[in-house]
Structures are given as structure tokens and as C-alpha cells.
Amino acid sequence: MEEINLIIARNLKAFRESKKLSLEKVAEITGVSKTMIGQIERGESSPTITTIWKIANGLKISFTSLINNPQPDTKVILKNDVQTLVEDNGKYRLYPFFPFQEDRRFEVYSVEIEIGGYLSSESHGEGTEEFLTIFEGELTVQVNNIEYTVKNGDSIKFMADRPHTYYNSGDTLTRLSMVIYYPN
């Protein structure tokens, strides 16, 4: 986990400095305290997925631009080589396989959610859409206070520019693919 913290530290600091933003300004626009921003930039903190999303949304950048190194044009990506992000005491695991790039307005994740696993996500940028395909198990997604249950082999698309939640409502591990599309 230490390596991902150093990547986040480097990417956040580089972005902040390139935009000539103070720690105070980043805290103001992200809703994350100045102290926490400083700790993240120094690699002294392991920010949660929710905190990384707050920072990305506040800075109007993609989630993966904070957590990944730039990738070469062609590369086979092994699951064991992907930095796993964990929430809900290990019940929610996010694998960022294809990070956002400016010339490609989407990012692709693989997600595993243990029985009863849950993640609440804040709104992403305006017009952002998510596309989920369930490959194993069952997932309940809540958007606009409406629950949608999606089962093995099925997919769901929704506007992710509002709060939403993911919950493994089934009786087995849920595995899914997540594509997040960012409009221009």
C-alpha cells in the first residue's frame, strides 16, 4: 500500500503545483482538510477511496490521474501488478486496470465485492456515466434513492454525477467490470 501512497503524493503535488494552487485552495475546493492534503502529498497518509474521489472531483480531474503512473501504448496488465484499493474492511476491492487519459475520456476497473460488501460513492463530475457488467454474483446499485439489482451476465448504465452506492446483495462474491465515462 505504501507504493500507491507515494504515487498519489507525487501526482497530487505535481497537479497542484502545475496549477499554482495552494494547500488552502485545494482544501477549499475539495472539502478535504489542508492538513490531510499535506499529509497525502508527503506520503504520510493512506487516503480512502472516498477521499481520493473528493480530491479528484474538486480538482475536476479523473480518479486514476491521482492513483496511476502513465502507461505505455501497448501493455498486458496482470491483476497481480495492479494496485488494489480496498474499502469496507476488505469487502470492496477496486482494481484500476485502464486509467483515464486526456485523449481517452474513460477509465476501466475490475471490482470484487464480498457478501454484504458496500461502498457509498459521492457524485462524480457533471455528465459522468458509469457502465457496470456483472460477471459473477449479484449487485444492488442505488441511484436517486432507487435500488436496481443486477445479476450475473447483466449490465447497468447510470448517471454518476449524483451520489450512488454499490452493495453485494447476493450470497456469493460479486465480480464486475466498471467503465466510467467523462464527458468533454
GROMACS .gro file of C-alpha atoms in nm:
model
  184
    1MET     CA    1   0.000   0.000   0.000
    2GLU     CA    2   0.297   0.229   0.058
    3GLU     CA    3   0.374   0.245  -0.316
    4ILE     CA    4   0.023   0.370  -0.403
    5ASN     CA    5   0.054   0.639  -0.134
    6LEU     CA    6   0.376   0.764  -0.293
    7ILE     CA    7   0.214   0.767  -0.639
    8ILE     CA    8  -0.085   0.965  -0.505
    9ALA     CA    9   0.153   1.200  -0.323
   10ARG     CA   10   0.358   1.268  -0.638
   11ASN     CA   11   0.054   1.307  -0.867
   12LEU     CA   12  -0.139   1.536  -0.631
   13LYS     CA   13   0.161   1.758  -0.562
   14ALA     CA   14   0.253   1.778  -0.933
   15PHE     CA   15  -0.103   1.870  -1.030
   16ARG     CA   16  -0.137   2.127  -0.750
   17GLU     CA   17   0.195   2.291  -0.837
   18SER     CA   18   0.125   2.291  -1.213
   19LYS     CA   19  -0.200   2.481  -1.145
   20LYS     CA   20  -0.027   2.706  -0.888
   21LEU     CA   21  -0.280   2.608  -0.619
   22SER     CA   22  -0.203   2.648  -0.250
   23LEU     CA   23  -0.283   2.376   0.001
   24GLU     CA   24  -0.555   2.606   0.134
   25LYS     CA   25  -0.714   2.642  -0.212
   26VAL     CA   26  -0.708   2.264  -0.273
   27ALA     CA   27  -0.869   2.210   0.068
   28GLU     CA   28  -1.134   2.471  -0.011
   29ILE     CA   29  -1.234   2.326  -0.349
   30THR     CA   30  -1.218   1.958  -0.245
   31GLY     CA   31  -1.366   1.965   0.104
   32VAL     CA   32  -1.059   1.776   0.233
   33SER     CA   33  -0.869   1.948   0.513
   34LYS     CA   34  -0.544   2.132   0.444
   35THR     CA   35  -0.374   1.904   0.699
   36MET     CA   36  -0.493   1.591   0.518
   37ILE     CA   37  -0.391   1.729   0.176
   38GLY     CA   38  -0.043   1.800   0.316
   39GLN     CA   39  -0.016   1.451   0.469
   40ILE     CA   40  -0.124   1.291   0.139
   41GLU     CA   41   0.132   1.496  -0.057
   42ARG     CA   42   0.408   1.388   0.183
   43GLY     CA   43   0.301   1.022   0.156
   44GLU     CA   44   0.217   1.017   0.527
   45SER     CA   45  -0.149   0.922   0.480
   46SER     CA   46  -0.338   0.633   0.318
   47PRO     CA   47  -0.639   0.819   0.176
   48THR     CA   48  -0.963   0.626   0.139
   49ILE     CA   49  -1.130   0.581  -0.199
   50THR     CA   50  -1.388   0.839  -0.087
   51THR     CA   51  -1.116   1.094  -0.006
   52ILE     CA   52  -0.943   1.036  -0.341
   53TRP     CA   53  -1.278   1.088  -0.519
   54LYS     CA   54  -1.336   1.413  -0.325
   55ILE     CA   55  -0.996   1.542  -0.433
   56ALA     CA   56  -1.043   1.432  -0.796
   57ASN     CA   57  -1.392   1.583  -0.817
   58GLY     CA   58  -1.286   1.907  -0.652
   59LEU     CA   59  -0.989   1.944  -0.886
   60LYS     CA   60  -1.201   1.832  -1.184
   61ILE     CA   61  -0.957   1.553  -1.274
   62SER     CA   62  -1.004   1.179  -1.305
   63PHE     CA   63  -0.967   0.943  -1.013
   64THR     CA   64  -0.695   0.743  -1.188
   65SER     CA   65  -0.490   1.053  -1.270
   66LEU     CA   66  -0.421   1.059  -0.895
   67ILE     CA   67  -0.350   0.690  -0.844
   68ASN     CA   68  -0.168   0.566  -1.156
   69ASN     CA   69   0.158   0.614  -1.340
   70PRO     CA   70   0.126   0.687  -1.714
   71GLN     CA   71   0.101   0.364  -1.918
   72PRO     CA   72   0.281   0.276  -2.244
   73ASP     CA   73   0.082   0.240  -2.570
   74THR     CA   74   0.062  -0.141  -2.553
   75LYS     CA   75   0.086  -0.344  -2.237
   76VAL     CA   76  -0.059  -0.660  -2.092
   77ILE     CA   77  -0.179  -0.578  -1.744
   78LEU     CA   78  -0.166  -0.859  -1.490
   79LYS     CA   79  -0.409  -0.843  -1.200
   80ASN     CA   80  -0.123  -0.908  -0.956
   81ASP     CA   81   0.052  -0.595  -1.090
   82VAL     CA   82  -0.248  -0.365  -1.033
   83GLN     CA   83  -0.256  -0.168  -0.707
   84THR     CA   84  -0.569  -0.289  -0.528
   85LEU     CA   85  -0.775  -0.024  -0.349
   86VAL     CA   86  -0.971  -0.161  -0.055
   87GLU     CA   87  -1.274  -0.032   0.134
   88ASP     CA   88  -1.535  -0.172   0.377
   89ASN     CA   89  -1.276  -0.369   0.578
   90GLY     CA   90  -1.156  -0.551   0.267
   91LYS     CA   91  -1.502  -0.644   0.139
   92TYR     CA   92  -1.482  -0.397  -0.155
   93ARG     CA   93  -1.178  -0.426  -0.382
   94LEU     CA   94  -1.118  -0.195  -0.678
   95TYR     CA   95  -0.861  -0.274  -0.949
   96PRO     CA   96  -0.785   0.025  -1.178
   97PHE     CA   97  -0.678  -0.160  -1.496
   98PHE     CA   98  -0.705   0.122  -1.751
   99PRO     CA   99  -0.659   0.473  -1.609
  100PHE     CA  100  -0.803   0.788  -1.757
  101GLN     CA  101  -0.600   0.968  -2.023
  102GLU     CA  102  -0.680   1.306  -2.178
  103ASP     CA  103  -0.721   1.152  -2.524
  104ARG     CA  104  -0.948   0.878  -2.387
  105ARG     CA  105  -1.243   1.002  -2.181
  106PHE     CA  106  -1.296   0.683  -1.982
  107GLU     CA  107  -1.135   0.450  -1.731
  108VAL     CA  108  -1.189   0.079  -1.668
  109TYR     CA  109  -1.193  -0.106  -1.336
  110SER     CA  110  -1.247  -0.458  -1.218
  111VAL     CA  111  -1.435  -0.478  -0.888
  112GLU     CA  112  -1.482  -0.759  -0.635
  113ILE     CA  113  -1.733  -0.725  -0.354
  114GLU     CA  114  -1.765  -0.985  -0.080
  115ILE     CA  115  -2.108  -1.089   0.052
  116GLY     CA  116  -2.257  -0.786   0.230
  117GLY     CA  117  -1.980  -0.556   0.097
  118TYR     CA  118  -2.081  -0.193   0.045
  119LEU     CA  119  -1.943   0.130  -0.096
  120SER     CA  120  -2.105   0.472  -0.098
  121SER     CA  121  -1.971   0.697  -0.374
  122GLU     CA  122  -2.004   1.072  -0.396
  123SER     CA  123  -2.109   1.245  -0.716
  124HIS     CA  124  -1.855   1.245  -0.996
  125GLY     CA  125  -1.825   1.540  -1.237
  126GLU     CA  126  -2.131   1.666  -1.424
  127GLY     CA  127  -2.239   1.431  -1.705
  128THR     CA  128  -2.021   1.141  -1.585
  129GLU     CA  129  -2.169   0.799  -1.663
  130GLU     CA  130  -2.093   0.454  -1.525
  131PHE     CA  131  -2.135   0.126  -1.710
  132LEU     CA  132  -2.128  -0.192  -1.499
  133THR     CA  133  -2.138  -0.553  -1.618
  134ILE     CA  134  -2.179  -0.826  -1.358
  135PHE     CA  135  -1.974  -1.139  -1.432
  136GLU     CA  136  -2.041  -1.323  -1.109
  137GLY     CA  137  -2.293  -1.280  -0.829
  138GLU     CA  138  -2.541  -1.001  -0.775
  139LEU     CA  139  -2.511  -0.626  -0.718
  140THR     CA  140  -2.760  -0.372  -0.591
  141VAL     CA  141  -2.689  -0.018  -0.709
  142GLN     CA  142  -2.875   0.277  -0.557
  143VAL     CA  143  -2.905   0.598  -0.761
  144ASN     CA  144  -3.152   0.880  -0.683
  145ASN     CA  145  -3.283   0.673  -0.390
  146ILE     CA  146  -3.393   0.396  -0.628
  147GLU     CA  147  -3.239   0.050  -0.599
  148TYR     CA  148  -3.153  -0.161  -0.903
  149THR     CA  149  -3.048  -0.524  -0.863
  150VAL     CA  150  -2.824  -0.653  -1.142
  151LYS     CA  151  -2.735  -1.022  -1.166
  152ASN     CA  152  -2.468  -1.236  -1.328
  153GLY     CA  153  -2.449  -1.163  -1.702
  154ASP     CA  154  -2.649  -0.839  -1.684
  155SER     CA  155  -2.540  -0.475  -1.704
  156ILE     CA  156  -2.649  -0.134  -1.580
  157LYS     CA  157  -2.572   0.219  -1.701
  158PHE     CA  158  -2.641   0.526  -1.487
  159MET     CA  159  -2.551   0.891  -1.444
  160ALA     CA  160  -2.275   0.901  -1.183
  161ASP     CA  161  -2.293   1.277  -1.132
  162ARG     CA  162  -2.501   1.216  -0.821
  163PRO     CA  163  -2.435   1.008  -0.508
  164HIS     CA  164  -2.467   0.634  -0.560
  165THR     CA  165  -2.397   0.312  -0.371
  166TYR     CA  166  -2.289  -0.043  -0.453
  167TYR     CA  167  -2.393  -0.338  -0.237
  168ASN     CA  168  -2.339  -0.712  -0.278
  169SER     CA  169  -2.695  -0.823  -0.205
  170GLY     CA  170  -2.634  -1.182  -0.317
  171ASP     CA  171  -2.500  -1.490  -0.145
  172THR     CA  172  -2.167  -1.519  -0.333
  173LEU     CA  173  -1.873  -1.299  -0.426
  174THR     CA  174  -1.969  -1.035  -0.685
  175ARG     CA  175  -1.725  -0.963  -0.970
  176LEU     CA  176  -1.789  -0.685  -1.216
  177SER     CA  177  -1.638  -0.459  -1.476
  178MET     CA  178  -1.682  -0.083  -1.431
  179VAL     CA  179  -1.630   0.174  -1.704
  180ILE     CA  180  -1.651   0.540  -1.606
  181TYR     CA  181  -1.703   0.785  -1.893
  182TYR     CA  182  -1.620   1.153  -1.851
  183PRO     CA  183  -1.778   1.397  -2.099
  184ASN     CA  184  -1.562   1.665  -2.261
   0.00000   0.00000   0.00000
